Structures are given as structure tokens and as C-alpha cells.
Amino acid sequence: MPEPTVPKEAIGHGDGGSAALAIGEAESLERRPGAAPPGAGPPGGVPAGKPRSLWSDAWHDLCRNPVFVLSALVILFLVLIAIWPQLIATGNPYRADLAKAQQGSQPGHPFGFDTQGRDVYTRVVYGARASITVGVCATTGAALLGSLLGGLAGFFGGWWDTLLSRVADIFFGIPVILGGLVFLSMITSTTVWPVVGFIVLLGWPQVSRIARGSVVTAKHNDYVQAARALGAGNGRMLLRHIAPNAVAPVIVVATIALGTFIALEATLSYLGAGLKPPTISWGIDISTASPYIRSAPHMLLWPAGALSITVLAFIMLGDAVRDALDPKLR
């Protein structure tokens, strides 16, 4: 006896996820063995006019955006010299020659020398390592912690959501610079990790609010309700259905925040509470050169210029990613 088929006319029309699942199931029941699926192209070929996903569509737009291409090339170069500074700077950033203190550009030393006779060019190149490390590690930590806490609060709601909101409000009320001066002044470590930990501590609430709002919006969509009706557990719904559709705003905020965190590290280092010598940092060099801005401006302009270019590149990259991932801006 032939299997009964389900007429598609019996299924209510609409743009809901449950209706789409039901229509897809009805179409699969109507197919006969050996019949080509509706809309399929030639055998072995890709269906004509196949729509791109959000991510492939965003990547296509980014590749055609000159702002993204330029900022990505600058960031790629900065990451490269942060990993291998010897590629473009063969000198020793700690080598000092007091006889050349505060002298300007010379052959082999295009940026001149600082107050201790150290090569400014070499120190600018090596200073990228600390700034990029702090920015990337702090952004990754804040994004992971904020996404985890905010996503769970948005999905489960209730007392967990209320508790997280109140804790986030407390951290929002702490002045960043003042908090950094108080917190980091008690630490004598010369590594980057205390600065990274402080930035993560004050940076996760912003990401958590973005993640919470995205998850609250995504969990009410029809495809999530259909997955729940089909028996999907909380873990499966979070990882398979909600997270891929709620992560885009978090990526945008994290990309822009990366440049902000680099500037924050330089500010704290300038004030003497961030990175400390012998660590090489743009903020430390700017602080050392600021009293000599009139007599030796090159000592200040080169590290400040490198810092500005780095922060601007990450902010431009974040703006380009935001424009590509936000359908309302298309």
C-alpha cells in the first residue's frame, strides 16, 4: 500500500520556523526514489542561485570594503612585527649610548635616540609586542567571560539575570583610570598579565550586556521554539541555534574594544600604573619623552604615532565588521 502523502495546502502558511519545518517535512515525504529535489541543478553541480549565509555574505562585503582591507593589512603587519620584531629591527632596544642622548635622525637610526641614547626606532618596533599582547589577551578574556555570563543570563533569566545585572552595574560604576591606578599600584610585577587581568575585570560587563540582549532576542525566534518543541535540550539550543545567531554583535564590540584596550594600557603605563620597565611599551616611552617635547620632539612623536595608528586600525576594522554583520545597515 503506498504511503499517504501530506498535502502542503493543509499546512498553514507563514514565516514561522515551525511552519517551515513542517513544509520541509511534507516536501520530503512527497519525493519519490530517484526524483531530483526541487530546485536542484544539474547532477553533481551546485544549485543555481543558492543564497549565501550571513557569514559568507559579510565576508563578501568585507573583501570589497577598502577600509577593512587597509585596516586588516595594518593589523597584520603589527601582529607580524609583534611576533618577529627582528624582521625589521635588528638592533638591541636596551642598548644605550649616552653620547647620543636625545639626538635626532642619523643613518641607520631613522627615529633618533631617547634620553639614554637608545634607538627610538627599535623601541617603537619592540613596543608593539606588549601593546598587541595586552589588547588581544584582554579582549579575548573579556569576550569569553562576558559572552558566557551574559548568554546564560539571557537564556535562563530569573534570579541569575537579576544577579548578573546588579554585579555588572557595580563594575560599571568603577572609574577605569582611577581603578587602574589603585589596583595596579599594589602590584610590582613587570609582566603584562596584571594589566590584562585588570582590563578583563572591568571589560566583561559591557560584553555581557551585548551578549544578553542578543540571546534574549534570538531565543524568541521561531526556529528556537521549533527546536524546543522537537525535544532539543538547553545545551543544544544554546550551542547550535542561539549562539551562532547571537555572536555577531559580540564580535563587533570586541573588535572595537581591542583598540580601546590598547589605548587604556598605554594610558595606565603613561601614568606609571600599567606596564613597568624593563618592559618596552609605547606608553612608557611616551611618559619618558613628555618632559622633552620641546628639545627632542622625535622621542614623543614616533611612539605616539605608532599607538595612534594601531588604535585607529582596530577601530576602523570594528566599524567595517559592524557594517557587514548588521543587516539594517545594508
C-alpha angles and dihedrals in degrees: 000000000000117000113256115250126220113234112229089219088069091063117083115245121235144113095264121126093233092054091049091051091049093049090049090051091049092051091050090053092051094055117100125213110279094015117129115241117253114277094012117149129218117323110280092011134110115260110260115250095014108176118240122237123246092261096047090045091050092049090050090054093045093053089056094047111095091200091059094045093050095045092045091053091050092049092046089053092048092050090048094053091043089059098036110019089163089074092078104010117054097170130094112258091207097050110112132194111183091194088070097043114149093355118148132236117330134171107289091012106070096170097046127226136299130230092287095044095257119148108261093202093057092047092049090053094047091044090068090071096064095042095047092044093052093045097048097041094044093047092048092049094046092046094049095044095042094045093049096048096038094045093051091046092050094046101044100027117178121090093346091059092047093048093049092048092053093047090049090051090055092053091045088058094058112095106236099218095041091046090050092051091051098041101040095041088070092056121080098186116124095205127099096244100086089054091047091050093049093050091048090049092056098030103057098073093066092050092045092057092050091047092047093052092048093050093047089053094045098047092061094056118113096244090058091049090049091051090050091050090052090056103262114162127233094259093051093047092049097047101034107031110018107032097054090051096043101043098079097079090047091054091051094049093045093050093052092042090056091069090044091053091051089053090047091053091050091049093051091045090050090054091049096248101094126056115358133207136303083041110093112232135160089229092055092048091048090051091050093048099043096087089054098050092121100044099035110016093165090072090064104031099058100052090039090051092050090050093049093049092049095049092044092050093055093045091050090048091051092050091051092049091048092052091049098047099041109081090196090067095054 
